[in-house]
PDB file of C-alpha atoms in Angstrom:
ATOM      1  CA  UNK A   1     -30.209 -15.776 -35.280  1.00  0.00           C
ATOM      2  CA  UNK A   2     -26.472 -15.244 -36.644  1.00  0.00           C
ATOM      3  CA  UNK A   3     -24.294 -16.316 -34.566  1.00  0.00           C
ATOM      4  CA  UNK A   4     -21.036 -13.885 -33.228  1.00  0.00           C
ATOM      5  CA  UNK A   5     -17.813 -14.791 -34.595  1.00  0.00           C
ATOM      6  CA  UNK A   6     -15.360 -15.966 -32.577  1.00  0.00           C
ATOM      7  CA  UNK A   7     -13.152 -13.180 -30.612  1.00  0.00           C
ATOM      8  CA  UNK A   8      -9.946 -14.367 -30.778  1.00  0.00           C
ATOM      9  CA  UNK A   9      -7.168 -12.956 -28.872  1.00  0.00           C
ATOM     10  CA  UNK A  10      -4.533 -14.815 -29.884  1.00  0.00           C
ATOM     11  CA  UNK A  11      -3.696 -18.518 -31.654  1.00  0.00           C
ATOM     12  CA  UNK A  12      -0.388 -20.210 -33.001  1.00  0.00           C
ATOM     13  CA  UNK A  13       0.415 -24.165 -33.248  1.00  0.00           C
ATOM     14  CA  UNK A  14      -0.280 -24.839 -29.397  1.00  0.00           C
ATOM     15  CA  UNK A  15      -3.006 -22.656 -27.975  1.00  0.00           C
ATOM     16  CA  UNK A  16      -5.647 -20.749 -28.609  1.00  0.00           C
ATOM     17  CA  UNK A  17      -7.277 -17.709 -26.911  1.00  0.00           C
ATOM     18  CA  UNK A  18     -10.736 -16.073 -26.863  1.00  0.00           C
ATOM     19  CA  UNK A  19     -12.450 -13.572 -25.281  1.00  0.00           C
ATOM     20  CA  UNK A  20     -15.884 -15.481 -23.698  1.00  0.00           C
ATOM     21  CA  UNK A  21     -18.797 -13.561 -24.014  1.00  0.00           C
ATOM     22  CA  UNK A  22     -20.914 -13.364 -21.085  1.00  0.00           C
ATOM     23  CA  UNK A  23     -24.274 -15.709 -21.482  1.00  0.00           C
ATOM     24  CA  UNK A  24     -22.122 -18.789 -22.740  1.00  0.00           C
ATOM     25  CA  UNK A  25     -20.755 -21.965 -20.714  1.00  0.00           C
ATOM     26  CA  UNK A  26     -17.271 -22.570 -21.402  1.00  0.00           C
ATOM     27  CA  UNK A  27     -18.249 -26.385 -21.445  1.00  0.00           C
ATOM     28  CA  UNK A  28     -21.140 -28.306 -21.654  1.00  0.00           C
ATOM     29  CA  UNK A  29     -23.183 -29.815 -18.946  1.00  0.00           C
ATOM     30  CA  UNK A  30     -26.211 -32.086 -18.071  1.00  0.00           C
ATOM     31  CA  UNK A  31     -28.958 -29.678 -19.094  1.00  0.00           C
ATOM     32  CA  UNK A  32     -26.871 -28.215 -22.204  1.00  0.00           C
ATOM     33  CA  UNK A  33     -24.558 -29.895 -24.432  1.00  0.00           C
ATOM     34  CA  UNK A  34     -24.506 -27.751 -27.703  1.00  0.00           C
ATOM     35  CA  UNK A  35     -24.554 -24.186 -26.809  1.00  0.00           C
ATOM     36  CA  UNK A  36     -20.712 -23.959 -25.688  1.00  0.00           C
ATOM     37  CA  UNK A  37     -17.801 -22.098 -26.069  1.00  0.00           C
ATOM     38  CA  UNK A  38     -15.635 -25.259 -26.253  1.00  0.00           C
ATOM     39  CA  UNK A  39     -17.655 -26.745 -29.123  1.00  0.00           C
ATOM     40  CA  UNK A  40     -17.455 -23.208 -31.006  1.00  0.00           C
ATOM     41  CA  UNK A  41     -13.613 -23.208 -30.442  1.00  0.00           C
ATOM     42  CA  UNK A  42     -13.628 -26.666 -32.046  1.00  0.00           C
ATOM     43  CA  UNK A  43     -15.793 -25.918 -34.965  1.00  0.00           C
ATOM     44  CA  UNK A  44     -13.550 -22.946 -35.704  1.00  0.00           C
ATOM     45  CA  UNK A  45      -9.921 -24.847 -35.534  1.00  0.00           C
ATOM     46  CA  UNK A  46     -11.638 -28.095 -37.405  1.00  0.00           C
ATOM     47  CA  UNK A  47     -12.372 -25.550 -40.400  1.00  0.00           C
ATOM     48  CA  UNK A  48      -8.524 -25.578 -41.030  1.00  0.00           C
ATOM     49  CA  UNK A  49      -7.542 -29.130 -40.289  1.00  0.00           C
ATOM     50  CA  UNK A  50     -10.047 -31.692 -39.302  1.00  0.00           C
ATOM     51  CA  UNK A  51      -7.833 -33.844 -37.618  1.00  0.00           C
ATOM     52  CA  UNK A  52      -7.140 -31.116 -34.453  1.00  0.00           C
ATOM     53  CA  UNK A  53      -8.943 -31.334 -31.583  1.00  0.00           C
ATOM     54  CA  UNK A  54      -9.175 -28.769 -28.641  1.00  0.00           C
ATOM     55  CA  UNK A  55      -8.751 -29.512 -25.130  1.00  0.00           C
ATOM     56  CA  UNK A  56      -9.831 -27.397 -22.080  1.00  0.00           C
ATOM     57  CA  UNK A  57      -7.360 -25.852 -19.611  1.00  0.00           C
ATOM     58  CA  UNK A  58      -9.178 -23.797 -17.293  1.00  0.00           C
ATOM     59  CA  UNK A  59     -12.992 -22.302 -17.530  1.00  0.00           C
ATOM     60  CA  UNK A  60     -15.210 -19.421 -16.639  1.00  0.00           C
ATOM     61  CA  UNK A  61     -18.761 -19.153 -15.262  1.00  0.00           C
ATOM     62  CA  UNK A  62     -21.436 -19.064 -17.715  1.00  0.00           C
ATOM     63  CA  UNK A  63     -21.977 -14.764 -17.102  1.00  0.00           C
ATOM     64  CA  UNK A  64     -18.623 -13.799 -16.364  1.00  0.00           C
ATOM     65  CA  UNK A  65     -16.641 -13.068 -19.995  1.00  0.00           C
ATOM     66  CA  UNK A  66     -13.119 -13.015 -20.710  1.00  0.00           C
ATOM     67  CA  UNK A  67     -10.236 -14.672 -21.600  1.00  0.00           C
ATOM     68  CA  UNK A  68     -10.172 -18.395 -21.715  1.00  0.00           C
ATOM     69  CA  UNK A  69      -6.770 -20.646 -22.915  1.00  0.00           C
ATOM     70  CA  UNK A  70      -7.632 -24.397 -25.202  1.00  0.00           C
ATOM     71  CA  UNK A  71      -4.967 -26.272 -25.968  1.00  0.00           C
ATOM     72  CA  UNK A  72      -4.717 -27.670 -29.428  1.00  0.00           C
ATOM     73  CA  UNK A  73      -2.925 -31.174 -28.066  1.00  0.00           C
ATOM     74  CA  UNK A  74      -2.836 -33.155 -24.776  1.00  0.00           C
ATOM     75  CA  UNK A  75       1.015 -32.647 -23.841  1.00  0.00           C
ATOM     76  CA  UNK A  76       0.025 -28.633 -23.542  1.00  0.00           C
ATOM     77  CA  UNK A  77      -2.926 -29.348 -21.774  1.00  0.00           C
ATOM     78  CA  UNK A  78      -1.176 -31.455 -19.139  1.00  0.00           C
ATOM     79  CA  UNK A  79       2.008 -28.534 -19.030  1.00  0.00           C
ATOM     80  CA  UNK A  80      -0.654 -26.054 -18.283  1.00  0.00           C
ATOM     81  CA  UNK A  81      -2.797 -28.306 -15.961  1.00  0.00           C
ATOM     82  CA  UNK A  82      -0.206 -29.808 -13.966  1.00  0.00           C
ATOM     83  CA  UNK A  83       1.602 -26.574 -13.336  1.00  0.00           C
ATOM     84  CA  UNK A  84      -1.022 -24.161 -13.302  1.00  0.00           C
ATOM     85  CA  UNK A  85       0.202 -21.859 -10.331  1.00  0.00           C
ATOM     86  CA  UNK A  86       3.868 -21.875 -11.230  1.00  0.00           C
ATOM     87  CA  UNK A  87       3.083 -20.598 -14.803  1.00  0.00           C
ATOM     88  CA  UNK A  88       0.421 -18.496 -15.009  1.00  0.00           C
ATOM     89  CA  UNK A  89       2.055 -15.340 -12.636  1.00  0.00           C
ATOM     90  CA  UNK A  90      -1.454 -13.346 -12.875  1.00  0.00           C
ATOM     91  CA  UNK A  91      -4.948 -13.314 -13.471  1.00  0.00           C
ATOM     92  CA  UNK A  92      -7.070  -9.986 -13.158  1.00  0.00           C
ATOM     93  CA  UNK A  93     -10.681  -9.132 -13.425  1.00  0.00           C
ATOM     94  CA  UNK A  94     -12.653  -6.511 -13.845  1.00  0.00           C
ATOM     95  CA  UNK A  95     -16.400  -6.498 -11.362  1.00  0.00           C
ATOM     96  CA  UNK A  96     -19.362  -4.098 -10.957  1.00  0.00           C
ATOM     97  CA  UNK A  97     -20.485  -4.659  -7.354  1.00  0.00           C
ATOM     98  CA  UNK A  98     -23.253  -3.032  -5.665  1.00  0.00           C
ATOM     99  CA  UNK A  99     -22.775  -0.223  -3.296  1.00  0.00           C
ATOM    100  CA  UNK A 100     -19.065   1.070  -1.677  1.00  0.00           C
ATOM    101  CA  UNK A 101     -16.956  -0.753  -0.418  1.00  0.00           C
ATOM    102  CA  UNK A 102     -15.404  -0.489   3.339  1.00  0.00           C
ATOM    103  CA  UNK A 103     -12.034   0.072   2.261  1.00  0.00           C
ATOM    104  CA  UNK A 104     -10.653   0.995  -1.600  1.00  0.00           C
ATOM    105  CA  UNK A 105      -8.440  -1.965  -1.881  1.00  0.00           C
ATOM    106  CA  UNK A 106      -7.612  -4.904   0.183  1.00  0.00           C
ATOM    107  CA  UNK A 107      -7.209  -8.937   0.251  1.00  0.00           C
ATOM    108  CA  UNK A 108      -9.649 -11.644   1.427  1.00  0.00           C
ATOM    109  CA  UNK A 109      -8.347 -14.912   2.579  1.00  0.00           C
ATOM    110  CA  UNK A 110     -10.384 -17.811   3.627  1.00  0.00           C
ATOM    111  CA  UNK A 111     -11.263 -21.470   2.735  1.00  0.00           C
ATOM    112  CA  UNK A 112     -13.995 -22.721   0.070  1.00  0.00           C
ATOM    113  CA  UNK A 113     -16.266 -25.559   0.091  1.00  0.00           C
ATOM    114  CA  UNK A 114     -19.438 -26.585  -1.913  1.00  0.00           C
ATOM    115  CA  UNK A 115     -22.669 -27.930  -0.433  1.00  0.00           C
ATOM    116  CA  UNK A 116     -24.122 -30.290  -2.066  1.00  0.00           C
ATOM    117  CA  UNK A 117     -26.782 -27.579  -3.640  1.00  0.00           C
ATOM    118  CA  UNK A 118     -23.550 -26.046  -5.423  1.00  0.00           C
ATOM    119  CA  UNK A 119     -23.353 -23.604  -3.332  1.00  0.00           C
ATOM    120  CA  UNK A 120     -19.634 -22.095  -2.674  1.00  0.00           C
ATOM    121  CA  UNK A 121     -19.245 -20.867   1.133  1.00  0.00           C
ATOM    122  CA  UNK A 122     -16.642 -19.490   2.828  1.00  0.00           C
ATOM    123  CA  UNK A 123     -15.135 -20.703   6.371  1.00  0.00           C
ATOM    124  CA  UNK A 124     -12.003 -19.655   8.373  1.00  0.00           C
ATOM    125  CA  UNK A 125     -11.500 -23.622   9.191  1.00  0.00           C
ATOM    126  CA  UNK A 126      -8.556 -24.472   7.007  1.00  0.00           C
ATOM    127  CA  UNK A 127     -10.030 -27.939   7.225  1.00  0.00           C
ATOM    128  CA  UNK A 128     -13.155 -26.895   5.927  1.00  0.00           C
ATOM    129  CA  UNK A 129     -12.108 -26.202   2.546  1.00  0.00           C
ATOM    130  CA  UNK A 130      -9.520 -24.999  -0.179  1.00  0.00           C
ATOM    131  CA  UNK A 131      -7.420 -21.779   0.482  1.00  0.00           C
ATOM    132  CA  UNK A 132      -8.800 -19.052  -1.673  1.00  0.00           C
ATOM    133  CA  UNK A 133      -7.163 -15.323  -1.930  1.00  0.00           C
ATOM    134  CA  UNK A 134      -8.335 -12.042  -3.544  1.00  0.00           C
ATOM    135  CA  UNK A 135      -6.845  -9.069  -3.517  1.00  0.00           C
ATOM    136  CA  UNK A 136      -9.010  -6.064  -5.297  1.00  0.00           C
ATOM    137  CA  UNK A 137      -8.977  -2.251  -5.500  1.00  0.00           C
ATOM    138  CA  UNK A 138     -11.482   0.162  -6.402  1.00  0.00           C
ATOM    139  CA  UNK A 139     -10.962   1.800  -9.534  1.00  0.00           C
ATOM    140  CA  UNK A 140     -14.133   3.935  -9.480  1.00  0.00           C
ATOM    141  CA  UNK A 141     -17.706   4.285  -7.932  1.00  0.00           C
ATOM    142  CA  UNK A 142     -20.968   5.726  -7.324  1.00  0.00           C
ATOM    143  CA  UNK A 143     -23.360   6.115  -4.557  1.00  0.00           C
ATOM    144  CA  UNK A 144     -24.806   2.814  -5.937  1.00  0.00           C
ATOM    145  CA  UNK A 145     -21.997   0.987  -7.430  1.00  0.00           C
ATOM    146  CA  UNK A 146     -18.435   0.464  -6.996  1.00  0.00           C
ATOM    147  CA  UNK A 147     -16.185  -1.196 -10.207  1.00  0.00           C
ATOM    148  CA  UNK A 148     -13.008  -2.848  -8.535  1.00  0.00           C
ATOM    149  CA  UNK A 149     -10.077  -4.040  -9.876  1.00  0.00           C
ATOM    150  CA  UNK A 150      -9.418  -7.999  -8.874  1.00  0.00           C
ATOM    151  CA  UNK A 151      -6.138 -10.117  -8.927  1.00  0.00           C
ATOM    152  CA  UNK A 152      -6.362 -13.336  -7.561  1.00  0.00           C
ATOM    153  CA  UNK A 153      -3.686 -15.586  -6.250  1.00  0.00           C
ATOM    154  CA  UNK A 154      -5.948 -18.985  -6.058  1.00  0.00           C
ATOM    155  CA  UNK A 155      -8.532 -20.287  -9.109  1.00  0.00           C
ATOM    156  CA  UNK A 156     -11.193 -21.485  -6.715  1.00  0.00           C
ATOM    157  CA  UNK A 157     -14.901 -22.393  -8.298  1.00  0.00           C
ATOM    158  CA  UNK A 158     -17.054 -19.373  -7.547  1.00  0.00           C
ATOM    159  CA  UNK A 159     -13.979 -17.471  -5.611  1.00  0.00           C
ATOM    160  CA  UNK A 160     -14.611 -13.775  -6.696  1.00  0.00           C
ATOM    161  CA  UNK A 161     -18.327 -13.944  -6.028  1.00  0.00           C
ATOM    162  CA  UNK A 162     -18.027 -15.341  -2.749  1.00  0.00           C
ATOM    163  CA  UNK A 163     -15.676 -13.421  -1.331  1.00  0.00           C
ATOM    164  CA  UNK A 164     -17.416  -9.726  -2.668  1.00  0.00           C
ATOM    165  CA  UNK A 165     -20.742 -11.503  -0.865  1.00  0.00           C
ATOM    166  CA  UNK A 166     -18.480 -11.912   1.670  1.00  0.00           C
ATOM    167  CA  UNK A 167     -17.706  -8.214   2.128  1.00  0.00           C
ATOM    168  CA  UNK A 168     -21.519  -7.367   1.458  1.00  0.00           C
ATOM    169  CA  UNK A 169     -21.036  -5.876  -1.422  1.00  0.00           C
ATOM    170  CA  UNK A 170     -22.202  -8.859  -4.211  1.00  0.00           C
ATOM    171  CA  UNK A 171     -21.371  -8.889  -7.946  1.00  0.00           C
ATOM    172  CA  UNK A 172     -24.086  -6.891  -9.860  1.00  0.00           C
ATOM    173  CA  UNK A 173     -26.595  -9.106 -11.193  1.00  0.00           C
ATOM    174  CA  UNK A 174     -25.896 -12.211  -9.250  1.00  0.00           C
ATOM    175  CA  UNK A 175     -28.747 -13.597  -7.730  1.00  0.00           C
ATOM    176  CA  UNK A 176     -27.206 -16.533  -6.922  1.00  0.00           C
ATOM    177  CA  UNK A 177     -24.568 -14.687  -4.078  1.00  0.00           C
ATOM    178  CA  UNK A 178     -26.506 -11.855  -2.396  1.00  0.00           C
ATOM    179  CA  UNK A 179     -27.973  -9.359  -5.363  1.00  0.00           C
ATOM    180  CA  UNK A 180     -31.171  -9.039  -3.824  1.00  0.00           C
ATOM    181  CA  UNK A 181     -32.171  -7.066  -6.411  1.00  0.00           C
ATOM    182  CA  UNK A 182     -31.011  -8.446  -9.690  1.00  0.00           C
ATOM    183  CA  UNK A 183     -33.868  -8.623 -12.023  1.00  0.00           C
ATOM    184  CA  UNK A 184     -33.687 -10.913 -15.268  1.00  0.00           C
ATOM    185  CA  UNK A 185     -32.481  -8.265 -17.203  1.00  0.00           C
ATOM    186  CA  UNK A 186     -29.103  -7.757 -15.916  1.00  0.00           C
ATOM    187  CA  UNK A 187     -25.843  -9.757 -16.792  1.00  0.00           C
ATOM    188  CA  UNK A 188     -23.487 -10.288 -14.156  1.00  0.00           C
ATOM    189  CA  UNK A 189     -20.960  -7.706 -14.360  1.00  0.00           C
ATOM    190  CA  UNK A 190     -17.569  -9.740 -14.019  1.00  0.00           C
ATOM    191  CA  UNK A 191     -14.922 -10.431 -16.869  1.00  0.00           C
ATOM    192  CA  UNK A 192     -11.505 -11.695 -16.669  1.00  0.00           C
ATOM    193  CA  UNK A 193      -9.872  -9.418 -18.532  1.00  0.00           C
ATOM    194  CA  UNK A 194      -6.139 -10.593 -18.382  1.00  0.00           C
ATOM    195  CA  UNK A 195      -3.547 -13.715 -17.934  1.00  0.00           C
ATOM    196  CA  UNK A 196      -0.148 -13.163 -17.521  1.00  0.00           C
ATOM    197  CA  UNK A 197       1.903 -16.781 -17.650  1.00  0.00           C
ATOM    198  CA  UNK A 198       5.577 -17.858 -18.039  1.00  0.00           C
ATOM    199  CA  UNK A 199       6.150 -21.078 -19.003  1.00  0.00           C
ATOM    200  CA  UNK A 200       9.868 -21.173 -19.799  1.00  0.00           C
ATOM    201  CA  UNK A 201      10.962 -23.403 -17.552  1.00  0.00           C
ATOM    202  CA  UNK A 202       8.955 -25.574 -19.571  1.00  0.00           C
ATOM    203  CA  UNK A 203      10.663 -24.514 -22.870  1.00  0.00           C
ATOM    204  CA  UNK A 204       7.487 -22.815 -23.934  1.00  0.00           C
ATOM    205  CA  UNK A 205       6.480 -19.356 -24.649  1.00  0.00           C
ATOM    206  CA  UNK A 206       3.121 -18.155 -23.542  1.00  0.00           C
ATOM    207  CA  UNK A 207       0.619 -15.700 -21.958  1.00  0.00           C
ATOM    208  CA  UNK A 208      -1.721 -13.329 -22.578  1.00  0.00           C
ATOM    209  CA  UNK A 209      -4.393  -9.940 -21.778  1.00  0.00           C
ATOM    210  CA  UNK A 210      -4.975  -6.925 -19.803  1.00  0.00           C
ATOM    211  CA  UNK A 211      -5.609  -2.945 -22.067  1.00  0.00           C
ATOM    212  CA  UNK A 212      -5.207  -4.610 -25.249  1.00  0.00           C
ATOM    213  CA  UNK A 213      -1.553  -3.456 -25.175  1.00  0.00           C
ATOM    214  CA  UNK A 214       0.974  -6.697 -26.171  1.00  0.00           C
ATOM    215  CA  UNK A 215       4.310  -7.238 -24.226  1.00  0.00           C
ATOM    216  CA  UNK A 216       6.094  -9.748 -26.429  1.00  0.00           C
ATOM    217  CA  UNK A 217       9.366 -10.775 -24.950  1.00  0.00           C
ATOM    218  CA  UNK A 218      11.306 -14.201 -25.044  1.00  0.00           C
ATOM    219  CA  UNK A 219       9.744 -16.424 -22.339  1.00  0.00           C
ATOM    220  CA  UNK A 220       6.219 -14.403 -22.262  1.00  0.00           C
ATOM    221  CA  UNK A 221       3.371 -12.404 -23.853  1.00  0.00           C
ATOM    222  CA  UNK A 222       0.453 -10.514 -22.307  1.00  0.00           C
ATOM    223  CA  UNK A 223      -2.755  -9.647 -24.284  1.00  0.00           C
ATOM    224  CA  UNK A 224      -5.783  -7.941 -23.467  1.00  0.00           C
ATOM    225  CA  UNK A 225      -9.733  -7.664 -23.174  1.00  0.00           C
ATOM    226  CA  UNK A 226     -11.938  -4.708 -23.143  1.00  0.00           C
ATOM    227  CA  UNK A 227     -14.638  -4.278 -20.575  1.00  0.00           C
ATOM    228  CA  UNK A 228     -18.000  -5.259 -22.065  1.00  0.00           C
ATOM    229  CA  UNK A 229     -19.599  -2.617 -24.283  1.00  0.00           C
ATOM    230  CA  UNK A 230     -23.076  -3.322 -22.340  1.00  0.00           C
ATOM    231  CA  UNK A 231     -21.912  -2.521 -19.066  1.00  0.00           C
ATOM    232  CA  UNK A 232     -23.870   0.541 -17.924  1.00  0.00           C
TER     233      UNK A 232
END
């Protein structure tokens, strides 16, 4: 099988952005090492100079697509890493959930932990785990499904699909948090679809996607993702 180019969103000296597909791990782990974006990204950048290497910043779940930031050096890596909240000012999503929600938009606040099955809960118990906040709208529906609009002001593992189980209303497809009725033929219908960052403070200019529209100014830029073509 031919395997997809690379959907790149946006490169210079420093970074490098891509639009994940949905179906690949952003990095490797026990039970698969090869099929990765990470070890795509570094095929792709080694074509031009073998001496660069990649280094993750942030990832996405295997099924959710979207936009993902490598950095081609350590020093931009650390910037991004070690100041995370202070420069990226926004990160939305796009989600298919099943059924209507209770209320067209609104925020969920509570604290995440992980069991030792890998399985993200919620608890009110600020002690009990790391703050996590959504805030979402819905952008349009059916009697059977709802697609909402998602901004979230915490990266927590697992954050977006535990707090739409939360609600009752689970992402479509995803067996793991509360779709009953996911069959093996659905994808999970979530993709991060933009990342708006500032870094000047940091002398650096960065950012990136939302409606493929580009806002290039002097301390930022924004870039965006289309919604998956097989979302039905």
């Amino acid at each position: 099988m031919k395997k997809k180019k690379l959907d790149i969103i946006y490169e210079d000296k420093d970074i490098i952005v891509i639009n994940k597909p949905s179906g690949l791990l952003t990095i490797s782990t026990e039970k698969e090492k090869n099929k990765t974006l990470f070890k795509e990204v570094s095929e792709y950048v080694k074509k031009s100079n073998p001496k660069i290497k990649i280094f993750i910043i942030h990832r996405l779940d295997k099924d959710t697509s979207g936009i993902v930031i490598f950095a081609k050096n350590q020093n931009i890596k650390y910037m991004y890493q070690n100041a995370w909240d202070k420069i990226v000012l926004k990160r939305g999503y796009i989600a298919v959930v099943n059924g209507n929600l209770r209320n067209n938009e609104g925020r969920i606040k509570s604290y995440l932990k992980e069991t030792k099955t890998l399985l993200v809960y919620s608890s009110n118990d600020k002690k009990d785990g790391k703050l996590a906040i959504t805030d979402y709208k819905v952008i349009k529906k059916t009697n059977k499904y709802s697609m909402i609009d998602i901004n979230i002001k915490t990266g927590r593992k697992n954050q977006i699909r535990v707090h739409m189980k939360d609600l009752g209303n689970p992402i479509l497809g995803d067996k793991k948090y509360g779709d009953k009725k996911a069959d093996d033929f659905y994808i999970q219908r979530i993709q991060c679809r933009n990342i708006l960052t500032d870094a000047s403070s940091f002398h650096r200019t960065a950012a990136y996607s939302k409606f493929i529209n580009q806002l290039i100014c002097s301390q930022c830029m924004f870039f965006v993702c289309f919604f998956p073509k097989n979302v039905h």
